[in-house]
Short mmCIF file of N, CA, C and O in Angstrom, two decimals:
data_model
loop_
_atom_site.label_atom_id
_atom_site.label_comp_id
_atom_site.label_asym_id
_atom_site.label_seq_id
_atom_site.Cartn_x
_atom_site.Cartn_y
_atom_site.Cartn_z
N MET X 1 12.60 12.40 -16.74
CA MET X 1 14.19 12.92 -15.91
C MET X 1 14.27 11.71 -15.29
O MET X 1 14.34 10.87 -15.08
N SER X 2 16.04 11.59 -15.29
CA SER X 2 16.78 10.66 -14.55
C SER X 2 17.30 11.32 -13.11
O SER X 2 17.36 12.43 -13.08
N ALA X 3 17.89 10.39 -12.28
CA ALA X 3 17.62 10.67 -10.96
C ALA X 3 19.34 10.76 -11.13
O ALA X 3 20.18 10.38 -12.11
N THR X 4 19.95 11.71 -10.51
CA THR X 4 21.20 12.57 -9.97
C THR X 4 21.78 12.05 -8.60
O THR X 4 20.60 11.20 -7.95
N SER X 5 22.89 11.72 -8.36
CA SER X 5 23.23 11.29 -7.04
C SER X 5 23.23 12.43 -6.17
O SER X 5 22.59 12.16 -4.89
N SER X 6 22.08 13.81 -6.22
CA SER X 6 21.69 14.58 -5.34
C SER X 6 20.08 14.01 -4.92
O SER X 6 19.80 14.95 -4.54
N GLU X 7 19.64 13.36 -6.12
CA GLU X 7 18.23 13.27 -5.91
C GLU X 7 17.73 12.14 -5.40
O GLU X 7 18.17 11.32 -5.26
N MET X 8 16.35 11.95 -4.09
CA MET X 8 16.25 11.30 -3.52
C MET X 8 14.77 10.71 -4.27
O MET X 8 14.15 11.84 -4.93
N ILE X 9 14.34 9.66 -4.82
CA ILE X 9 13.49 8.82 -5.17
C ILE X 9 12.05 8.40 -4.31
O ILE X 9 12.21 7.74 -3.58
N VAL X 10 10.94 8.55 -4.36
CA VAL X 10 10.10 8.26 -3.40
C VAL X 10 9.26 7.35 -4.07
O VAL X 10 8.10 8.34 -5.34
N GLY X 11 8.73 6.41 -4.61
CA GLY X 11 7.70 5.64 -4.58
C GLY X 11 6.18 5.97 -3.66
O GLY X 11 6.55 5.06 -2.41
N VAL X 12 5.22 6.27 -4.10
CA VAL X 12 4.03 6.10 -3.28
C VAL X 12 3.06 5.60 -3.98
O VAL X 12 2.55 5.68 -5.01
N CYS X 13 2.13 4.96 -3.25
CA CYS X 13 1.42 4.11 -3.72
C CYS X 13 -0.37 4.20 -2.57
O CYS X 13 0.30 4.12 -1.34
N HIS X 14 -1.33 4.35 -3.10
CA HIS X 14 -2.70 4.24 -2.49
C HIS X 14 -3.65 2.95 -2.89
O HIS X 14 -3.56 2.94 -3.66
N VAL X 15 -3.35 2.48 -1.97
CA VAL X 15 -4.47 1.32 -2.14
C VAL X 15 -5.74 1.26 -1.39
O VAL X 15 -5.63 1.36 -0.09
N MET X 16 -6.78 1.16 -2.60
CA MET X 16 -8.40 0.79 -1.64
C MET X 16 -8.71 -0.15 -1.61
O MET X 16 -8.35 -1.28 -2.31
N VAL X 17 -8.91 -0.59 -0.03
CA VAL X 17 -9.24 -2.22 0.16
C VAL X 17 -10.33 -1.85 0.89
O VAL X 17 -11.05 -1.29 1.30
N GLN X 18 -11.41 -3.02 -0.30
CA GLN X 18 -12.66 -3.57 0.49
C GLN X 18 -12.56 -5.03 0.96
O GLN X 18 -12.66 -5.66 1.25
N ILE X 19 -13.77 -4.86 1.68
CA ILE X 19 -13.26 -5.79 2.98
C ILE X 19 -15.06 -6.18 3.46
O ILE X 19 -15.73 -5.72 4.38
N PRO X 20 -15.90 -6.32 2.32
CA PRO X 20 -17.42 -7.00 2.47
C PRO X 20 -17.75 -7.67 3.51
O PRO X 20 -19.44 -7.40 4.41
N GLY X 21 -16.49 -8.44 3.68
CA GLY X 21 -17.06 -9.53 5.34
C GLY X 21 -17.24 -8.49 6.65
O GLY X 21 -17.46 -9.19 7.56
N ALA X 22 -16.75 -7.47 6.63
CA ALA X 22 -16.59 -6.32 8.01
C ALA X 22 -17.74 -6.34 8.01
O ALA X 22 -18.46 -5.79 7.74
N ARG X 23 -18.28 -6.78 9.68
CA ARG X 23 -19.43 -5.95 10.59
C ARG X 23 -19.37 -5.14 11.76
O ARG X 23 -20.21 -4.58 11.80
N SER X 24 -18.08 -4.60 12.00
CA SER X 24 -17.77 -3.59 12.64
C SER X 24 -16.06 -3.50 12.39
O SER X 24 -15.08 -3.99 11.49
N LEU X 25 -16.00 -1.93 12.98
CA LEU X 25 -14.73 -1.25 12.75
C LEU X 25 -13.44 -2.89 13.83
O LEU X 25 -12.29 -2.37 12.92
N LYS X 26 -13.65 -3.41 14.48
CA LYS X 26 -13.03 -4.35 15.09
C LYS X 26 -12.34 -5.35 13.70
O LYS X 26 -11.54 -5.66 13.34
N ASP X 27 -13.58 -5.91 13.17
CA ASP X 27 -13.37 -6.96 11.94
C ASP X 27 -12.25 -6.10 10.75
O ASP X 27 -11.63 -6.61 10.86
N LYS X 28 -12.40 -5.16 10.29
CA LYS X 28 -11.68 -4.33 9.82
C LYS X 28 -10.33 -4.31 9.88
O LYS X 28 -9.73 -4.33 9.38
N ARG X 29 -10.23 -3.92 11.22
CA ARG X 29 -8.90 -3.96 11.80
C ARG X 29 -8.51 -5.18 11.97
O ARG X 29 -6.70 -4.90 11.94
N GLY X 30 -8.98 -5.93 12.16
CA GLY X 30 -7.85 -7.20 12.41
C GLY X 30 -7.53 -7.65 10.84
O GLY X 30 -6.24 -7.97 10.78
N VAL X 31 -7.98 -7.36 9.67
CA VAL X 31 -7.77 -7.40 8.08
C VAL X 31 -6.70 -6.94 8.10
O VAL X 31 -5.60 -6.96 7.41
N VAL X 32 -6.76 -5.15 8.21
CA VAL X 32 -5.55 -4.20 8.10
C VAL X 32 -4.85 -4.37 9.05
O VAL X 32 -3.71 -4.39 8.16
N LYS X 33 -4.72 -4.76 10.07
CA LYS X 33 -3.38 -5.08 10.81
C LYS X 33 -2.94 -6.10 10.33
O LYS X 33 -1.41 -6.01 10.23
N SER X 34 -3.51 -6.90 9.64
CA SER X 34 -2.60 -8.33 9.50
C SER X 34 -2.02 -8.13 8.07
O SER X 34 -1.03 -8.68 7.72
N LEU X 35 -2.86 -7.21 7.45
CA LEU X 35 -2.26 -6.96 5.65
C LEU X 35 -0.89 -5.94 6.20
O LEU X 35 0.04 -6.66 5.73
N ILE X 36 -0.90 -4.94 7.20
CA ILE X 36 0.13 -4.09 7.48
C ILE X 36 1.55 -4.87 7.96
O ILE X 36 2.75 -4.83 7.33
N ALA X 37 1.24 -6.20 9.06
CA ALA X 37 1.90 -6.69 8.96
C ALA X 37 3.10 -7.70 8.60
O ALA X 37 4.39 -7.76 8.30
N ARG X 38 2.00 -8.22 7.39
CA ARG X 38 2.80 -9.10 6.43
C ARG X 38 3.52 -8.00 5.59
O ARG X 38 4.65 -8.59 4.71
N VAL X 39 3.10 -7.05 5.10
CA VAL X 39 3.45 -6.53 3.67
C VAL X 39 4.83 -5.86 4.96
O VAL X 39 6.18 -5.94 3.86
N SER X 40 4.87 -5.18 5.98
CA SER X 40 6.02 -5.02 6.95
C SER X 40 7.41 -5.70 6.79
O SER X 40 8.51 -5.50 6.79
N GLY X 41 6.47 -6.84 7.05
CA GLY X 41 7.24 -8.57 7.55
C GLY X 41 8.81 -8.57 6.27
O GLY X 41 9.21 -9.34 5.90
N ARG X 42 8.01 -8.31 5.12
CA ARG X 42 8.52 -8.75 3.53
C ARG X 42 9.08 -7.84 3.12
O ARG X 42 9.96 -8.01 1.97
N PHE X 43 8.86 -6.65 3.19
CA PHE X 43 9.46 -5.43 2.32
C PHE X 43 9.86 -4.36 3.13
O PHE X 43 9.62 -3.94 4.03
N ASN X 44 10.58 -3.85 2.75
CA ASN X 44 11.09 -2.57 3.06
C ASN X 44 10.62 -1.33 2.91
O ASN X 44 10.97 -0.25 1.68
N VAL X 45 9.20 -1.18 3.23
CA VAL X 45 8.81 -0.11 3.10
C VAL X 45 7.78 0.42 4.16
O VAL X 45 7.69 0.00 5.19
N SER X 46 7.10 1.77 4.22
CA SER X 46 6.26 2.14 5.01
C SER X 46 5.15 1.96 4.98
O SER X 46 4.54 2.32 3.55
N ILE X 47 4.27 1.43 5.41
CA ILE X 47 2.68 1.30 5.14
C ILE X 47 1.85 1.24 6.53
O ILE X 47 2.20 1.71 7.79
N ALA X 48 0.90 2.35 5.98
CA ALA X 48 0.05 2.31 7.12
C ALA X 48 -1.80 2.91 6.64
O ALA X 48 -1.90 2.87 5.15
N GLU X 49 -2.49 2.69 7.69
CA GLU X 49 -3.94 2.88 7.14
C GLU X 49 -3.88 4.39 7.16
O GLU X 49 -3.73 5.20 8.06
N VAL X 50 -4.53 5.37 5.89
CA VAL X 50 -4.70 6.34 6.14
C VAL X 50 -5.85 7.00 5.98
O VAL X 50 -5.83 8.30 5.71
N ASP X 51 -6.78 6.81 5.38
CA ASP X 51 -7.81 6.84 5.26
C ASP X 51 -9.30 5.72 5.49
O ASP X 51 -8.87 5.17 5.50
N HIS X 52 -10.12 6.16 5.63
CA HIS X 52 -12.10 5.99 5.30
C HIS X 52 -11.26 4.82 6.69
O HIS X 52 -12.03 3.86 7.07
N LEU X 53 -11.28 5.43 8.04
CA LEU X 53 -10.74 4.98 9.13
C LEU X 53 -11.99 4.82 10.12
O LEU X 53 -12.38 4.06 10.75
N ASP X 54 -13.11 5.49 9.78
CA ASP X 54 -14.41 4.84 10.38
C ASP X 54 -15.59 4.55 9.60
O ASP X 54 -16.54 4.36 9.53
N VAL X 55 -14.81 3.50 8.53
CA VAL X 55 -15.76 2.97 7.37
C VAL X 55 -15.10 1.46 7.73
O VAL X 55 -14.27 1.25 7.27
N TYR X 56 -16.46 0.71 8.12
CA TYR X 56 -15.83 -0.72 8.60
C TYR X 56 -15.89 -1.59 7.31
O TYR X 56 -14.84 -2.89 7.84
N HIS X 57 -16.15 -1.39 6.21
CA HIS X 57 -15.94 -2.08 4.83
C HIS X 57 -15.01 -1.70 4.16
O HIS X 57 -14.51 -2.17 3.11
N THR X 58 -14.36 -0.61 4.38
CA THR X 58 -13.53 0.62 3.37
C THR X 58 -12.20 0.45 3.88
O THR X 58 -12.09 1.27 5.03
N ALA X 59 -11.16 0.41 3.34
CA ALA X 59 -9.89 0.80 3.87
C ALA X 59 -8.62 1.45 3.00
O ALA X 59 -8.63 0.91 1.78
N GLY X 60 -8.20 2.73 3.24
CA GLY X 60 -7.08 3.47 2.63
C GLY X 60 -5.83 3.07 2.73
O GLY X 60 -5.43 3.56 4.02
N VAL X 61 -5.21 2.59 2.17
CA VAL X 61 -3.69 2.03 2.85
C VAL X 61 -2.68 2.47 2.03
O VAL X 61 -2.43 2.72 0.59
N GLY X 62 -1.72 3.46 3.07
CA GLY X 62 -0.61 4.01 2.01
C GLY X 62 0.79 3.38 2.19
O GLY X 62 0.95 2.65 3.41
N ILE X 63 1.30 3.06 1.35
CA ILE X 63 2.75 2.92 0.87
C ILE X 63 3.93 3.42 0.39
O ILE X 63 3.21 4.69 -0.59
N CYS X 64 5.03 3.30 1.10
CA CYS X 64 5.94 4.24 0.80
C CYS X 64 7.59 3.58 0.54
O CYS X 64 7.74 2.71 1.46
N CYS X 65 8.06 4.00 -0.67
CA CYS X 65 9.45 3.94 -0.51
C CYS X 65 10.09 4.48 -0.75
O CYS X 65 10.13 5.22 -1.68
N VAL X 66 11.70 4.68 -0.31
CA VAL X 66 12.68 5.47 -0.60
C VAL X 66 13.51 4.94 -1.58
O VAL X 66 14.24 4.06 -1.26
N SER X 67 14.18 5.90 -2.63
CA SER X 67 15.34 5.16 -3.01
C SER X 67 16.01 5.98 -3.99
O SER X 67 15.92 7.38 -3.79
N ASN X 68 17.37 5.78 -4.49
CA ASN X 68 18.28 6.33 -5.20
C ASN X 68 17.67 6.01 -6.86
O ASN X 68 18.39 6.71 -7.31
N SER X 69 17.09 5.24 -6.73
CA SER X 69 16.54 4.65 -8.47
C SER X 69 14.71 4.62 -8.92
O SER X 69 14.16 4.31 -8.17
N ALA X 70 14.91 5.66 -9.85
CA ALA X 70 12.91 5.51 -9.69
C ALA X 70 12.49 4.11 -10.17
O ALA X 70 11.68 3.65 -9.92
N GLN X 71 13.62 3.24 -11.08
CA GLN X 71 13.04 1.73 -11.12
C GLN X 71 13.09 1.00 -10.10
O GLN X 71 12.31 -0.11 -10.12
N HIS X 72 13.98 0.94 -9.23
CA HIS X 72 13.89 0.38 -8.37
C HIS X 72 13.01 0.70 -7.32
O HIS X 72 11.84 -0.18 -6.85
N ALA X 73 12.37 2.25 -6.72
CA ALA X 73 11.07 2.38 -6.64
C ALA X 73 9.70 1.61 -7.19
O ALA X 73 9.28 1.28 -6.29
N ASP X 74 9.64 2.05 -8.21
CA ASP X 74 8.35 1.58 -9.04
C ASP X 74 8.37 -0.24 -8.69
O ASP X 74 7.46 -0.76 -8.28
N GLU X 75 9.69 -0.87 -8.74
CA GLU X 75 9.65 -2.19 -8.91
C GLU X 75 9.49 -2.32 -7.84
O GLU X 75 8.54 -3.14 -7.28
N VAL X 76 9.90 -1.92 -6.37
CA VAL X 76 9.48 -2.16 -4.57
C VAL X 76 8.07 -2.38 -4.96
O VAL X 76 6.80 -2.65 -4.29
N ILE X 77 7.31 -1.00 -5.47
CA ILE X 77 6.11 -0.58 -4.90
C ILE X 77 4.90 -1.30 -6.31
O ILE X 77 3.94 -2.34 -5.65
N GLN X 78 5.31 -1.99 -6.76
CA GLN X 78 4.39 -3.22 -8.04
C GLN X 78 4.39 -4.34 -7.34
O GLN X 78 3.64 -5.22 -7.37
N HIS X 79 5.63 -4.99 -6.38
CA HIS X 79 6.44 -5.98 -5.79
C HIS X 79 4.78 -5.85 -4.78
O HIS X 79 4.35 -6.78 -4.17
N VAL X 80 4.99 -5.19 -3.96
CA VAL X 80 3.47 -4.78 -2.69
C VAL X 80 2.40 -5.18 -3.25
O VAL X 80 1.66 -5.85 -2.81
N ILE X 81 2.18 -4.44 -4.33
CA ILE X 81 0.63 -4.75 -5.06
C ILE X 81 0.26 -5.84 -5.08
O ILE X 81 -0.65 -6.10 -4.93
N ARG X 82 1.13 -6.42 -5.64
CA ARG X 82 0.77 -7.72 -6.32
C ARG X 82 0.64 -8.78 -5.23
O ARG X 82 0.03 -9.31 -4.67
N PHE X 83 1.73 -8.13 -3.88
CA PHE X 83 1.88 -9.30 -2.69
C PHE X 83 0.42 -8.76 -1.98
O PHE X 83 -0.71 -9.96 -1.80
N VAL X 84 -0.25 -7.67 -2.25
CA VAL X 84 -1.28 -7.33 -1.43
C VAL X 84 -2.45 -7.64 -2.01
O VAL X 84 -3.56 -8.71 -1.42
N GLU X 85 -2.64 -7.85 -3.56
CA GLU X 85 -3.55 -8.59 -3.96
C GLU X 85 -3.60 -10.07 -4.12
O GLU X 85 -4.97 -10.85 -3.93
N ASP X 86 -2.59 -10.40 -3.72
CA ASP X 86 -2.23 -11.97 -3.84
C ASP X 86 -3.02 -12.37 -2.45
O ASP X 86 -3.30 -13.77 -2.45
N ASN X 87 -2.98 -11.92 -1.47
CA ASN X 87 -2.65 -12.29 -0.19
C ASN X 87 -3.11 -11.58 0.80
O ASN X 87 -3.62 -11.85 2.21
N LEU X 88 -4.38 -10.90 0.30
CA LEU X 88 -5.22 -10.02 1.00
C LEU X 88 -6.31 -11.01 1.56
O LEU X 88 -7.05 -11.83 0.73
N GLN X 89 -6.57 -10.99 2.93
CA GLN X 89 -7.05 -12.14 3.60
C GLN X 89 -8.58 -11.80 4.04
O GLN X 89 -8.79 -10.27 4.20
N ASP X 90 -9.69 -11.63 3.18
CA ASP X 90 -11.37 -11.24 3.71
C ASP X 90 -11.49 -9.97 2.98
O ASP X 90 -12.30 -9.38 3.95
N GLY X 91 -10.79 -9.74 1.97
CA GLY X 91 -10.64 -8.28 1.38
C GLY X 91 -10.12 -8.45 -0.03
O GLY X 91 -9.85 -9.72 -0.74
N TYR X 92 -10.62 -7.64 -1.18
CA TYR X 92 -10.00 -7.44 -2.13
C TYR X 92 -9.19 -5.86 -2.14
O TYR X 92 -9.79 -4.81 -1.55
N VAL X 93 -8.61 -5.62 -3.32
CA VAL X 93 -8.11 -4.49 -3.88
C VAL X 93 -9.19 -3.82 -4.99
O VAL X 93 -9.33 -4.64 -5.73
N ALA X 94 -9.79 -2.61 -4.73
CA ALA X 94 -10.56 -1.71 -5.52
C ALA X 94 -9.87 -0.96 -6.22
O ALA X 94 -10.37 -0.93 -7.33
N ASP X 95 -8.82 -0.32 -6.03
CA ASP X 95 -8.48 0.72 -7.01
C ASP X 95 -7.27 0.83 -5.87
O ASP X 95 -6.86 0.22 -5.01
N VAL X 96 -6.03 1.13 -6.89
CA VAL X 96 -4.64 1.58 -6.85
C VAL X 96 -4.04 2.75 -7.53
O VAL X 96 -4.52 2.82 -8.70
N ARG X 97 -3.40 3.55 -6.88
CA ARG X 97 -2.83 4.82 -7.64
C ARG X 97 -1.16 4.50 -7.51
O ARG X 97 -0.93 4.60 -5.74
N THR X 98 -0.61 5.20 -7.86
CA THR X 98 0.99 4.74 -7.68
C THR X 98 1.50 6.34 -8.34
O THR X 98 0.98 6.64 -9.34
N GLU X 99 2.65 6.57 -7.41
CA GLU X 99 3.57 8.07 -8.28
C GLU X 99 5.03 8.11 -7.78
O GLU X 99 4.56 7.47 -6.81
N ILE X 100 5.47 8.11 -8.56
CA ILE X 100 6.75 8.41 -8.65
C ILE X 100 7.73 9.60 -8.56
O ILE X 100 7.27 10.49 -9.06
N ILE X 101 7.94 10.16 -7.28
CA ILE X 101 8.47 11.60 -7.03
C ILE X 101 9.99 12.08 -6.96
O ILE X 101 10.37 10.99 -5.98
N TYR X 102 10.22 13.13 -7.30
CA TYR X 102 11.71 13.05 -7.37
C TYR X 102 11.97 14.22 -6.60
O TYR X 102 11.30 15.28 -6.74
N VAL X 103 12.98 14.23 -5.47
CA VAL X 103 12.90 15.00 -4.55
C VAL X 103 14.30 15.50 -4.85
O VAL X 103 15.35 14.58 -4.34
N ASP X 104 14.77 17.03 -5.27
CA ASP X 104 15.75 17.31 -5.45
C ASP X 104 16.86 17.52 -3.78
O ASP X 104 16.00 17.97 -2.68
#
């Protein structure tokens, strides 16, 4: 399916982060807040912790990019994923799921 001028394209990504050194929710919050701030400062995306909020060693982070091009949305999401994988302090990426959504 290709985008027409009336379509909006949404790139969505769920990143599961493991933080094995976290001993409390405060430890986890520091890692996740730092990650969110760095991604927000570098990329034009929305990002938030979206699940596993009460588990101190796991975080689910949602990332969203809106575009008029599926290729552009996918490229932005892929750049963000690589950035997270390369720059995650005190943790690692355990799982990544992406989707491109076409909205009429």
